[in-house]
Each structure stands twice: as structure tokens, then as C-alpha cells.
Coordinates of C-alpha atoms and ligand atoms in Angstrom, one line a residue:
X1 CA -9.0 2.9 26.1
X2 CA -12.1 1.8 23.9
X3 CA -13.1 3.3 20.6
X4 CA -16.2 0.9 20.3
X5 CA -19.0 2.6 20.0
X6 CA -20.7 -1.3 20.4
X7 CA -19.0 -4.1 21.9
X8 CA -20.3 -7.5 21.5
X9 CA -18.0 -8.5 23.3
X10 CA -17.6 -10.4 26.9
X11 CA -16.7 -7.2 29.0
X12 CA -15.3 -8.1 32.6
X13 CA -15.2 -12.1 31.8
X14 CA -12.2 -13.7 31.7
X15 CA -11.3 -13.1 27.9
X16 CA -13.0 -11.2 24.5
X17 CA -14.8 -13.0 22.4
X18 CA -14.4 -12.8 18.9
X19 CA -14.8 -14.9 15.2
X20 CA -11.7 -13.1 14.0
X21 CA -9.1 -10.5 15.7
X22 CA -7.1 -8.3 13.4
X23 CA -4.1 -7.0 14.8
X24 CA -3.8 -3.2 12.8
X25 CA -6.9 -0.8 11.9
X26 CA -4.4 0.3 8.7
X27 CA -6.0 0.5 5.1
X28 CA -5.4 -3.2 5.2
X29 CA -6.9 -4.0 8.3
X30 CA -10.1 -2.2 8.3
X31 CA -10.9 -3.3 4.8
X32 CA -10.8 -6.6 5.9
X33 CA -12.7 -6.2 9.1
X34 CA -15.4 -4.7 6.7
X35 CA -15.3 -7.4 4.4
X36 CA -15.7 -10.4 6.9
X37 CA -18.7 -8.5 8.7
X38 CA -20.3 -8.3 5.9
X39 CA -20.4 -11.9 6.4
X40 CA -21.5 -11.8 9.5
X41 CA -18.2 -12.6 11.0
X42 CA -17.8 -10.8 14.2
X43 CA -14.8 -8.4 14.2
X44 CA -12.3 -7.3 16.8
X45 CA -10.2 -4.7 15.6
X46 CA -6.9 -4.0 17.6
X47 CA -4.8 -0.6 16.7
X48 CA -2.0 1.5 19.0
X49 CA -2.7 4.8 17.0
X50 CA -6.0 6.5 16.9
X51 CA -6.4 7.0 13.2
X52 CA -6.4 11.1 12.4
X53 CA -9.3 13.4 11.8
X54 CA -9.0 15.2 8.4
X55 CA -10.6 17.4 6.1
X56 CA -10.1 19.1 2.9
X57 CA -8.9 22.1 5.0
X58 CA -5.9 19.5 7.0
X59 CA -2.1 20.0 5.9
X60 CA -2.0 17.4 2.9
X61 CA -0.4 14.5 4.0
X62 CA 3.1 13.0 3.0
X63 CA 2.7 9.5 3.0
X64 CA 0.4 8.7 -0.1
X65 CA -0.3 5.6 -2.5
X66 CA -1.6 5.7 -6.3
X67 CA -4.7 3.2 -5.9
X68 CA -5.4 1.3 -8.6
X69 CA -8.8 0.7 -10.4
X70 CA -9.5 -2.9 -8.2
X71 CA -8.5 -1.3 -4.9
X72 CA -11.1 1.9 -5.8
X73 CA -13.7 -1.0 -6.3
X74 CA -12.8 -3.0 -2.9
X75 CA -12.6 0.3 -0.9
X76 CA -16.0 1.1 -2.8
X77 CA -17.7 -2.1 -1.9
X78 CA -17.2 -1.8 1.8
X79 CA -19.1 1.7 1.2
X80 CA -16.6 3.9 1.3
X81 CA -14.8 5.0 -1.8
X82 CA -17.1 8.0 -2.0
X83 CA -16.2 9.5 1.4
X84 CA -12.4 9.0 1.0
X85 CA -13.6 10.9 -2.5
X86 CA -15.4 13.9 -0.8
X87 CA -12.5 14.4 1.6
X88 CA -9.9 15.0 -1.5
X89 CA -8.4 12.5 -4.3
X90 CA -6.4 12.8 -7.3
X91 CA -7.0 11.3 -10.6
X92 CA -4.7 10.2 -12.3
X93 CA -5.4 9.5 -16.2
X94 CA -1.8 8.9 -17.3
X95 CA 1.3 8.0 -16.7
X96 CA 4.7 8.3 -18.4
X97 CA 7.6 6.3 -17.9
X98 CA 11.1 7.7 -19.5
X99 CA 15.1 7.2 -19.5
X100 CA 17.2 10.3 -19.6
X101 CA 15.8 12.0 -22.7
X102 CA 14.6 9.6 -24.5
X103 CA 10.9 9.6 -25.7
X104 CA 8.5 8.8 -22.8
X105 CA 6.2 5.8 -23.0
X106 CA 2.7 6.9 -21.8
X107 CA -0.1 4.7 -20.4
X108 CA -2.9 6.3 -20.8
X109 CA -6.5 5.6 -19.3
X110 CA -8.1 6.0 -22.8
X111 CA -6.1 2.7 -23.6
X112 CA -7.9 0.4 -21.6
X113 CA -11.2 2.0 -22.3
X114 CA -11.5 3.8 -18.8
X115 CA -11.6 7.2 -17.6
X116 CA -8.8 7.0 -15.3
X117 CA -5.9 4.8 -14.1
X118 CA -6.2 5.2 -10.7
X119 CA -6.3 7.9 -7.6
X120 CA -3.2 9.3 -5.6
X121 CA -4.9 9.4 -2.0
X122 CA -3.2 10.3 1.2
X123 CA -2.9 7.1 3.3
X124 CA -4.2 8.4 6.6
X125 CA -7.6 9.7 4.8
X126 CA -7.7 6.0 3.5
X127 CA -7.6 5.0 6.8
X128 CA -9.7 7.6 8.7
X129 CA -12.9 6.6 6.5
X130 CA -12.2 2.9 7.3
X131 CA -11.7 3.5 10.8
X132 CA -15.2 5.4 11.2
X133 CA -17.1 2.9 9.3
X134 CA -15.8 0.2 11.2
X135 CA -16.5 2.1 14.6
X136 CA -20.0 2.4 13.2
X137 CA -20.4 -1.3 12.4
X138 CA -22.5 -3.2 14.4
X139 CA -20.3 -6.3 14.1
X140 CA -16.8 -5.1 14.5
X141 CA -15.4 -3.8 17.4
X142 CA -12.4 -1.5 17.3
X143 CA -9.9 -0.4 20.2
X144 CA -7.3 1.6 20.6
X145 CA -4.4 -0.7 23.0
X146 CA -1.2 -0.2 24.0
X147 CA 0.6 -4.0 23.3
X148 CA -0.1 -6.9 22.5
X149 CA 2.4 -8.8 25.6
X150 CA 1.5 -12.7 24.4
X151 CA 0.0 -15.1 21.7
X152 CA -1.0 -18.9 22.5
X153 CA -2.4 -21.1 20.0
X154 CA -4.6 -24.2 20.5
X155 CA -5.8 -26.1 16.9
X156 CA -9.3 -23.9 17.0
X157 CA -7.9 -20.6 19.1
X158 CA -5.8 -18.4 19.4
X159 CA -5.4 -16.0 22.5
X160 CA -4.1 -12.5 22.4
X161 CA -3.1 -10.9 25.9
X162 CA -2.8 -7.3 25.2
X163 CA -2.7 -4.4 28.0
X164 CA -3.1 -7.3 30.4
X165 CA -6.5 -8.3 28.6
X166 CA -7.0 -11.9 27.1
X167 CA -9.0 -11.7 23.6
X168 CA -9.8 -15.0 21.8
X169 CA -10.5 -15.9 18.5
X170 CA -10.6 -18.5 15.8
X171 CA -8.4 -16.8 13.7
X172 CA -5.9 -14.2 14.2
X173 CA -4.9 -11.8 11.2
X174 CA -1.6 -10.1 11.4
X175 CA -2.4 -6.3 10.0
X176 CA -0.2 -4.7 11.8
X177 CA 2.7 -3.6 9.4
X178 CA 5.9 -4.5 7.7
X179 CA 7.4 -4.7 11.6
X180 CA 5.1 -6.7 12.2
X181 CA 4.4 -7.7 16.1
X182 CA 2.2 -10.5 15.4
X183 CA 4.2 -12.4 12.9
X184 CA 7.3 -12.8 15.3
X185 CA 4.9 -13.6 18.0
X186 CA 3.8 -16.6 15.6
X187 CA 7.1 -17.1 14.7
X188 CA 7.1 -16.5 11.1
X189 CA 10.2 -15.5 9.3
X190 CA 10.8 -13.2 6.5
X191 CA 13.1 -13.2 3.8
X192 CA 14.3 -9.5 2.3
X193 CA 16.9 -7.0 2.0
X194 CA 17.4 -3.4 2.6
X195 CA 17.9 -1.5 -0.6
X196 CA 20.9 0.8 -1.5
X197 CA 18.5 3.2 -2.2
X198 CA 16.1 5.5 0.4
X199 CA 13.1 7.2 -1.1
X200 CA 13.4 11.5 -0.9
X201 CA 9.7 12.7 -0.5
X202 CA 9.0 16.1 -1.2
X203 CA 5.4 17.2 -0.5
X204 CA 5.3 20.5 -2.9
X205 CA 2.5 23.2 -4.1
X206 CA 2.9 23.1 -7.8
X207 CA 0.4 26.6 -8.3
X208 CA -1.4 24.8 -11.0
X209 CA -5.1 24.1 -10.3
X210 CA -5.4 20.3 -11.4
X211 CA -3.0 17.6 -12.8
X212 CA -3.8 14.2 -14.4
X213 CA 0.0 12.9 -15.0
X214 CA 1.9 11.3 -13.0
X215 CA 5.4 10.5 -13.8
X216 CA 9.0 8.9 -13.7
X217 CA 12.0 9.1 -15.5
X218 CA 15.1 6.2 -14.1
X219 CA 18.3 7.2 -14.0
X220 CA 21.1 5.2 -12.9
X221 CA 21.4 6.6 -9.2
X222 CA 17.7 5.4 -8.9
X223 CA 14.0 6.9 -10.2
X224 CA 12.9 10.3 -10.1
X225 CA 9.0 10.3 -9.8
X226 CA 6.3 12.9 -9.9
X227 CA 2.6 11.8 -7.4
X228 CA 0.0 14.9 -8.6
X229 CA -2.3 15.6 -5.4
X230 CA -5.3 16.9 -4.8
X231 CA -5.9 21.3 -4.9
X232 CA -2.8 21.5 -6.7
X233 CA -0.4 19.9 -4.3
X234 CA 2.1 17.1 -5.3
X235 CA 4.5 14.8 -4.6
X236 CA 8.2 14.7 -5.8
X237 CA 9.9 11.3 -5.1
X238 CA 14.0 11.1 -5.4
X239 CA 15.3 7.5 -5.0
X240 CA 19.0 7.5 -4.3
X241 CA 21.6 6.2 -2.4
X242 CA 20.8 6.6 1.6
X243 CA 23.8 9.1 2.4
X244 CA 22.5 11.5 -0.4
X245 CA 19.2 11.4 0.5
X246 CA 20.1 12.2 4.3
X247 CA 22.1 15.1 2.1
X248 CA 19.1 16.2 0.6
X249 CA 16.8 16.3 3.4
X250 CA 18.5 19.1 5.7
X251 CA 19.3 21.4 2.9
X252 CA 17.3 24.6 3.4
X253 CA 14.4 24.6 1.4
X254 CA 15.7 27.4 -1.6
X255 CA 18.9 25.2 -1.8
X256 CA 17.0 21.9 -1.8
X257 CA 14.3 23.5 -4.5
X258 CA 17.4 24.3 -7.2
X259 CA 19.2 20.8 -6.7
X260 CA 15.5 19.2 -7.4
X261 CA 14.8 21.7 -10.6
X262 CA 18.3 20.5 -11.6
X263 CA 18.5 16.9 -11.3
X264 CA 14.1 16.6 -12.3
X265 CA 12.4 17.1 -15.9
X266 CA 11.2 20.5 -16.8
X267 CA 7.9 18.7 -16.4
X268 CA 7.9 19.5 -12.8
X269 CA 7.6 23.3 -13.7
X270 CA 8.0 25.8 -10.7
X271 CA 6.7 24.8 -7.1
X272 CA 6.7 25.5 -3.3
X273 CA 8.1 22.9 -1.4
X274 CA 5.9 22.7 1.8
X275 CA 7.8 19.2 3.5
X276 CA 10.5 16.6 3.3
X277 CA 10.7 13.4 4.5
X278 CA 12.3 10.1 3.3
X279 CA 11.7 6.5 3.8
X280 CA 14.1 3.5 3.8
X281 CA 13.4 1.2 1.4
X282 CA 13.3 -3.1 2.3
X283 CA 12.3 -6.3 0.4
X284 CA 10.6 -8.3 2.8
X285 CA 8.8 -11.6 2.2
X286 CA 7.4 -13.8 4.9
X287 CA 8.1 -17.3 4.4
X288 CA 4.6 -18.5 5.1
X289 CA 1.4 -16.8 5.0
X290 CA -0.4 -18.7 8.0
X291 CA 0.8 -20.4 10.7
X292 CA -1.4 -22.4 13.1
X293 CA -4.3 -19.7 13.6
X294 CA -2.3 -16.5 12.6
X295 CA -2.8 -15.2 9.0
X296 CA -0.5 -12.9 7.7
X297 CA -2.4 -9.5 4.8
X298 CA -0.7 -7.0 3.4
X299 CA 2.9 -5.2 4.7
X300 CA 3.3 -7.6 7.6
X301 CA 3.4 -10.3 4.7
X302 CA 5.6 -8.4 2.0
X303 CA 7.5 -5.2 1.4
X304 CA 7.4 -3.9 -1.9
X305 CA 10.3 -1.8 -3.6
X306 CA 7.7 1.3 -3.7
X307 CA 9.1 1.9 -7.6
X308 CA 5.7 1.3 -9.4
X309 CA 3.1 1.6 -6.3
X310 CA 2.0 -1.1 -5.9
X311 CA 2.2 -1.9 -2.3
X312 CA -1.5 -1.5 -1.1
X313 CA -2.4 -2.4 -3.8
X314 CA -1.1 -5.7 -3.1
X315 CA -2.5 -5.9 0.3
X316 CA -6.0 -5.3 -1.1
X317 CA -5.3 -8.0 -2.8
X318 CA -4.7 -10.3 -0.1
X319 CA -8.0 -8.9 1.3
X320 CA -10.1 -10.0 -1.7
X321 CA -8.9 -12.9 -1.9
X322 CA -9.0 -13.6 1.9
X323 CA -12.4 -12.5 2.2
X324 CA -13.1 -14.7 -1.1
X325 CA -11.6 -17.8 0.5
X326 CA -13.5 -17.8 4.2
X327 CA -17.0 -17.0 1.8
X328 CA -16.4 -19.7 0.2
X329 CA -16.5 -22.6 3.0
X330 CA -18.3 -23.4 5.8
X331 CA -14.7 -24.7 7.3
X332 CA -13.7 -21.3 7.2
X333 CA -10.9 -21.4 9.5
X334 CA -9.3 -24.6 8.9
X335 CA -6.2 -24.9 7.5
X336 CA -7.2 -25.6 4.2
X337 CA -8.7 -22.9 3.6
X338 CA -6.2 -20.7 5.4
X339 CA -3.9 -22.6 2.7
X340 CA -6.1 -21.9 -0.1
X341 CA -5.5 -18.0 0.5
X342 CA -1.7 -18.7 0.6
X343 CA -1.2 -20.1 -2.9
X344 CA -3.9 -17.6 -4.3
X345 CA -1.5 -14.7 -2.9
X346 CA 2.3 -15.7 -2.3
X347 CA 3.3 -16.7 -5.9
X348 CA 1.4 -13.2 -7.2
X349 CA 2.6 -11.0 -4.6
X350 CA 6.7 -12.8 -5.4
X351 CA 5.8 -12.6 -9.4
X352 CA 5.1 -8.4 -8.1
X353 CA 8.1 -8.4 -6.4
X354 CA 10.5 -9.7 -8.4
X355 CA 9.2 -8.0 -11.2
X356 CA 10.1 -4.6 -9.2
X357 CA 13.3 -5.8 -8.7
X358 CA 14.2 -6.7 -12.1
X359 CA 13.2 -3.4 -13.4
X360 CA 15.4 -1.8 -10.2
X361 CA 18.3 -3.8 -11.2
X362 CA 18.0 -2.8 -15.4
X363 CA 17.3 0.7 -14.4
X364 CA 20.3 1.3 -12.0
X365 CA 22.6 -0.4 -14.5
X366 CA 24.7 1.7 -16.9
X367 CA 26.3 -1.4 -18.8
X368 CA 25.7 -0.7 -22.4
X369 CA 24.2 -3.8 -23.7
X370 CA 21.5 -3.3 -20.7
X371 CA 21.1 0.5 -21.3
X372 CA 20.6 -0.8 -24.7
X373 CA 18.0 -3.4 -23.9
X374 CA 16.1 -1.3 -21.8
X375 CA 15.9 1.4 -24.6
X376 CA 14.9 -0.8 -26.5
X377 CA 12.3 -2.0 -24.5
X378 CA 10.6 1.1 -23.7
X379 CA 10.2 2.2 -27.2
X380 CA 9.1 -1.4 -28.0
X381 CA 6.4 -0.4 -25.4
X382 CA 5.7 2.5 -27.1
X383 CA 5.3 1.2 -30.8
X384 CA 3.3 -1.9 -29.4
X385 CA -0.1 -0.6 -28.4
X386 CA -1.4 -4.1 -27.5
X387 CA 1.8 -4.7 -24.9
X388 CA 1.0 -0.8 -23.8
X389 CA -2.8 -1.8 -23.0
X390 CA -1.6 -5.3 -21.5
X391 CA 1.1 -3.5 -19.1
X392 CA -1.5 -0.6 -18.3
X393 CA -4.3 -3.2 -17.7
X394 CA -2.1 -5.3 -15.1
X395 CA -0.8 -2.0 -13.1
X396 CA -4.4 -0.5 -12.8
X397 CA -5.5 -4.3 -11.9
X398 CA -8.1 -4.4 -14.7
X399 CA -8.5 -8.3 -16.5
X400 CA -10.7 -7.6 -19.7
X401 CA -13.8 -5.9 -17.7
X402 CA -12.6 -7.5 -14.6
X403 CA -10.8 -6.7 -11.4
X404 CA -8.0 -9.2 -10.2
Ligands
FAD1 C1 7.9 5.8 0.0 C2 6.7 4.9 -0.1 C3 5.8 5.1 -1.1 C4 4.7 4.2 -1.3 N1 3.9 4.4 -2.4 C5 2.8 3.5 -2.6 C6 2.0 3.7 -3.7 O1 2.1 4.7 -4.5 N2 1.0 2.8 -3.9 C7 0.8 1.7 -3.1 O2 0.0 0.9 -3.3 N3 1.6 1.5 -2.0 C8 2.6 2.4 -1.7 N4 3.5 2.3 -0.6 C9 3.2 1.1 0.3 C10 2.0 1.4 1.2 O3 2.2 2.6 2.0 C11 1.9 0.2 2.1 O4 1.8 -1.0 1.4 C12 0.6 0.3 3.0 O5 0.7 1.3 3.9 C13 0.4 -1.0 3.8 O6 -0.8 -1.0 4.5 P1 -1.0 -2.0 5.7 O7 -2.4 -1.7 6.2 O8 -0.7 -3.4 5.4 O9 0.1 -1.6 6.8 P2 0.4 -0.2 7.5 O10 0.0 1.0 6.7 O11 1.8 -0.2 8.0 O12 -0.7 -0.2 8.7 C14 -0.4 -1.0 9.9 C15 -1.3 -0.6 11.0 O13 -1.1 -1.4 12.1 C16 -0.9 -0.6 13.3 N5 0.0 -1.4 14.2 C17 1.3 -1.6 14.0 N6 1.8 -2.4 15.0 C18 0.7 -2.6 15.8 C19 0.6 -3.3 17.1 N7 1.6 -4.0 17.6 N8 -0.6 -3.4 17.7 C20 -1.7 -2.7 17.1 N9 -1.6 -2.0 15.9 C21 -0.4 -2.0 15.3 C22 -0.3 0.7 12.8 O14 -0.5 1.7 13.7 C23 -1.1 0.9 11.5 O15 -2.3 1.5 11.7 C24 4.5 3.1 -0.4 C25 5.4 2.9 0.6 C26 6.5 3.8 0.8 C27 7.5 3.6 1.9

């Protein structure tokens, strides 16, 4: 199987040739294949799933990220912001964060002198655009394999045998995923947990043309969050414990529909639920970013608690400041520069992390001092438009007129 519509590389010679290999044509792997050819790094791009073919007339898609303001402008640099754009996005220019009744706080776009906060996009559009402008690069290479059966490591290579096939490279990025194959293969270990709680997706119609909100209110039992979607469509998230959510998800639809208009805001109005699916959620860190000539961006380095979306977002992240790193040196591959991108990137990516988690633990905490705190917080938030702009400034990944 070969999806290359060039290949530069050695066909029929003992092994592929490459500067880099990436090991996962996901949002993160593509971007960063794009990225380093732009540098005239030649690319080998190694996925098991051929990315799908969508248009605007496609069943909308359940597995979808908010993208924040820096990850627009990284996806937009590698030319291809506008035709994830023309296939369908939402924008999102605010979004409201509220306990039980209380008052919401509400970050608006408007604050930080934008004209939105961000897009909800469905993943797999995301990754279709990558994929076909990486197919159409004359430096990267993409194909479609079935395993990846070994890794070897000198100081300068690193040798992949997949489907039989030896590919070499200087460096070797691990792209592939929060299960990541490549990172056991290098023998990199991960720290983490698996949360109490599983995310409930509900992909729903909500018969009203455009939204601009997104929301979520905590509760004890875990977050109740509302993604808007592009021609009306949206996406109802219901974190709680793993047994309920395996509850939720085989009700019948009508039944499911009045326990969500129940237990949600009225600011979810009527709707047509259209799917269901739910997601486990894990904390997963990996202990070191490189190892020998492996490199470790996005899930297959950390697993975010999905609470404030900032997963990709992270990841791209890791891209810019890969991509920044190799630019930077003529040493590219050496170990100091592959160290370089680990202390740009680790101590963020834990700050993100543990930040999600301290937020999980106050929210899902009905001691009264902490319910206090946290009300008190929030309306802090509220009455404090300079910490409002500062919080809605770091989510969207805007520094002053800056991306980080
Ligand atoms: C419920 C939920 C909600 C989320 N919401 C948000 C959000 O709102 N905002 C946000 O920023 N993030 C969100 N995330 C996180 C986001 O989905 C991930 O961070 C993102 O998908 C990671 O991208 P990636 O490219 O690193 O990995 P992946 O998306 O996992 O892509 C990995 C790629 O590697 C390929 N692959 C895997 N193994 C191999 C192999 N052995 N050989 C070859 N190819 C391989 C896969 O087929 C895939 O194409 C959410 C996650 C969950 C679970």
C-alpha cells in the first residue's frame, strides 16, 4: 500500500531513506511533516488508517476539538486553515463557565480584542486537509502500513522495520497516539491514571441555524458541556462516573433525550440527538520526551483530562516548538537540540495538566469550604475583568498580539 503520489525515496534498495520519519499522519503528525518540509527536511509519513474523504454534505463527525487562536494560525501557516474552513467550522465567540445556578462567568472574544475565541472542528476534517496537502508535497512522502514490527537505534539513525520494510532516518517522531507504538518500542514510560470519570458524547441537531457559545456548567458528578457545530449541529458532553455513562449510552434515544434535558441547563433548548458515543478518560505523561533518536509530539507524549480542550491544542504546541528548535540549528538532530524541545514543552504541557486536574478535583468536591472557594472564585473571575482577559488570553493561546 502507497499513498505517495512522489516518493523520494530508495524504492527496492535495501531500506527508505528519509531526514525524518513520523510515525502517525494525525492532526499532529501531518502538521509537523508540513512544518519540517518547509525546511526542506525530507518527510516520511507512516499511518495504518487512510484518513476519510468529507464534505459539507458527510454525517458530522463525533470526535471534535475547540482550536484555539495559535493552533488556527499553525494549521494556517502550513496553508491549510482555509480548506479545513470551506469544508465546515464553528466559531466560537464565547464561552461560559457556571456552578449549579450560580451566575456564569463568560469569556468573551470582545475581551481580548478578537473576533473569536476559537473554532470547534471535527478532527477527521482536520486531518483529511493535512493528509492531502502532505500527499501533494513534493518533499514528504506518506503511506498507508500495516505495523511497525521493530525499531534499532545507532547515535545518528534510527531504523523502522514496518510490513517487513526497513526505513531509516535521523530522527524518528512518535505521532502515533496516546497508545502509542513507537514510544514502547523506544522504551519510554509514562506516568498517568485513569479517571473515575468517562466522557458521554452526544452528537445532536439543535434546529437553530448558527451558535457562537459554547458552554459548561460543573457539578459534583463531573461537567456538563455544550461544543456548537457547524449547520446547526452540536455537541453535548456528560462527564460522569464510567458505570453511568455505560447507563446512558444504551438508553433509547427519547429516554436518553429527557434524562439529558433533565440533568443539562435550559440553555441546551430542544434538539435531535443523531449519535452517542463515550470516551474513557486517562492522565498520561511520558517520562521523557526523546530518547536516543525517537521524539515523542502530541497524545503519544501526554493525555489531557479533555475538561477545558486543550489536548491538540497542546500537541500543536509541541509542533511549533519542534519545528522552532530544528530551524534554529544546523545540529538539528543532536541531542541538544532534541533536549532543547523537551524543556520548551514538558514543564508547559505538566503546568496544563495539573491545572486540569486541580480544577477536576475542586469541581468534583462538595466540601463546603471548597464549594465556597470555588464560588468565590468564579465570581472573582467575573468582577475582575483584567484576570477574565488574562484566563481568556491563555485558553485561546494569545500573549499580548502574540501566539504562544
Ligand atoms: C472526549 C474528548 C474530547 C476532546 N476534546 C478536545 C478539544 O476540545 N480540544 C482539544 O484540543 N483536544 C481535545 N481532545 C484531545 C484530542 O482529540 C487529541 O489531543 C488529539 O486527537 C491528538 O492528536 P494526535 O495527532 O497527537 O493523536 P491522534 O489523534 O491519536 O492521531 C494519531 C494518528 O496515528 C495513527 N497511528 C496510531 N498508531 C499507529 C501505528 N502503530 N502506525 C501508524 N500510525 C498509527 C492513528 O491512526 C492516527 O491517525 C479531546 C479528546 C477526547 C477523548
Amino acid at each position: 500500500m502507497n499513498a505517495s503520489n512522489q516518493s523520494f525515496a530508495t524504492q527496492g534498495a535495501a531500506s527508505e531513506q528519509a531526514d525524518i520519519i513520523i510515525v502517525g499522519g494525525g492532526m499532529v503528525g501531518c502538521t509537523t511533516a508540513l512544518l519540517l518540509a518547509e525546511q526542506g527536511k525530507r518527510v516520511i509519513v507512516l499511518e495504518r488508517f487512510e484518513p476519510k474523504s468529507i464534505d459539507a454534505d458527510s454525517p458530522m463527525g463525533l470526535r471534535v476539538s475547540a482550536l484555539n487562536l495559535a493552533s488556527e494560525q499553525l494549521l494556517a501557516e502550513v496553508g491549510c486553515w482555509s480548506d479545513i474552513a470551506a469544508v465546515r467550522v464553528c466559531p466560537y465567540r464565547r464561552l461560559a463557565v457556571w456552578e449549579d445556578q450560580l451566575e456564569p462567568v463568560e469569556f468573551r472574544a470582545s475581551d481580548i480584542e478578537q473576533s473569536h475565541l476559537g473554532h470547534i472542528v471535527e478532527n477527521d476534517v482536520v486531518q483529511m486537509v493535512l493528509w492531502q496537502r502532505c500527499l501533494q508535497h513534493e518533499l514528504i512522502d506518506c503511506r498507508l502500513i500495516q505495523a511497525i514490527e521493530s525499531l534499532s537505534q545507532t547515535d545518528d539513525r534510527a531504523t523502522l522495520t514496518v510490513d517487513g520494510q526497513l526505513y531509516q532516518a535521523q530522527l524518528v517522531l512518535a505521532c502515533d497516539g496516546g497508545l502509542s507504538r513507537l514510544r514502547q518500542l523506544a522504551g519510554i514510560g509514562v506516568e498517568g491514571w485513569q479517571y473515575q470519570q468517562h466522557a458521554l458524547v452526544v452528537g445532536i441537531d439543535t434546529h437553530v441555524e448558527s451558535q457562537d457559545i459554547t458552554w459548561q456548567q460543573m457539578a459534583a458528578t463531573g461537567p456538563k458541556a455544550f461544543l456548537p457545530l457547524a449547520q446547526g449541529k452540536g455537541s453535548l458532553v456528560w462527564y460522569h462516573h464510567a458505570d453511568e455513562v455505560a447507563r446512558l449510552k444504551q438508553l433509547p434515544a427519547a429516554q436518553l433525550k429527557s434524562e439529558l434535558l433533565q440533568a443539562f441547563p435550559a440553555a441546551v433548548g430542544d434538539f435531535t440527538i443523531e449519535q452517542v458515543a463515550s470516551f474513557p478518560l486517562t492522565r498520561q505523561h511520558a517520562q521523557v520526551y526523546a530518547k536516543g533518536r525517537v521524539v515523542l509530539l502530541g497524545d503519544s507524549a501526554h493525555l489531557i483530562n479533555p475538561l477545558a480542550g486543550q489536548g491538540v491544542n497542546l500537541g500543536f504546541r509541541d509542533v511549533r516548538a519542534f519545528a522552532d528548535v530544528i530551524a534554529e540549528r544546523p545540529d538539528w538532530a543532536s541531542d541538544a537540540v532534541l533536549q532543547s524541545y523537551e524543556r520548551r514543552r514538558k514543564a508547559d504541557n505538566l503546568a496544563m495538566m495539573s491545572a486540569m486536574d486541580a480544577i477536576y478535583a475542586t469541581f468534583s468536591n462538595d466540601l463546603p469550604p471548597l464549594k465556597l472557594a470555588r464560588q468565590l472564585g468564579l465570581s472573582l473571575v467575573n468582577k475582575l475583568p483584567a484576570a477574565r482577559t488574562l484566563a481568556t488570553k491563555y485558553a485561546c493561546g494569545v500573549t499580548g498580539s502574540r501566539s504562544i
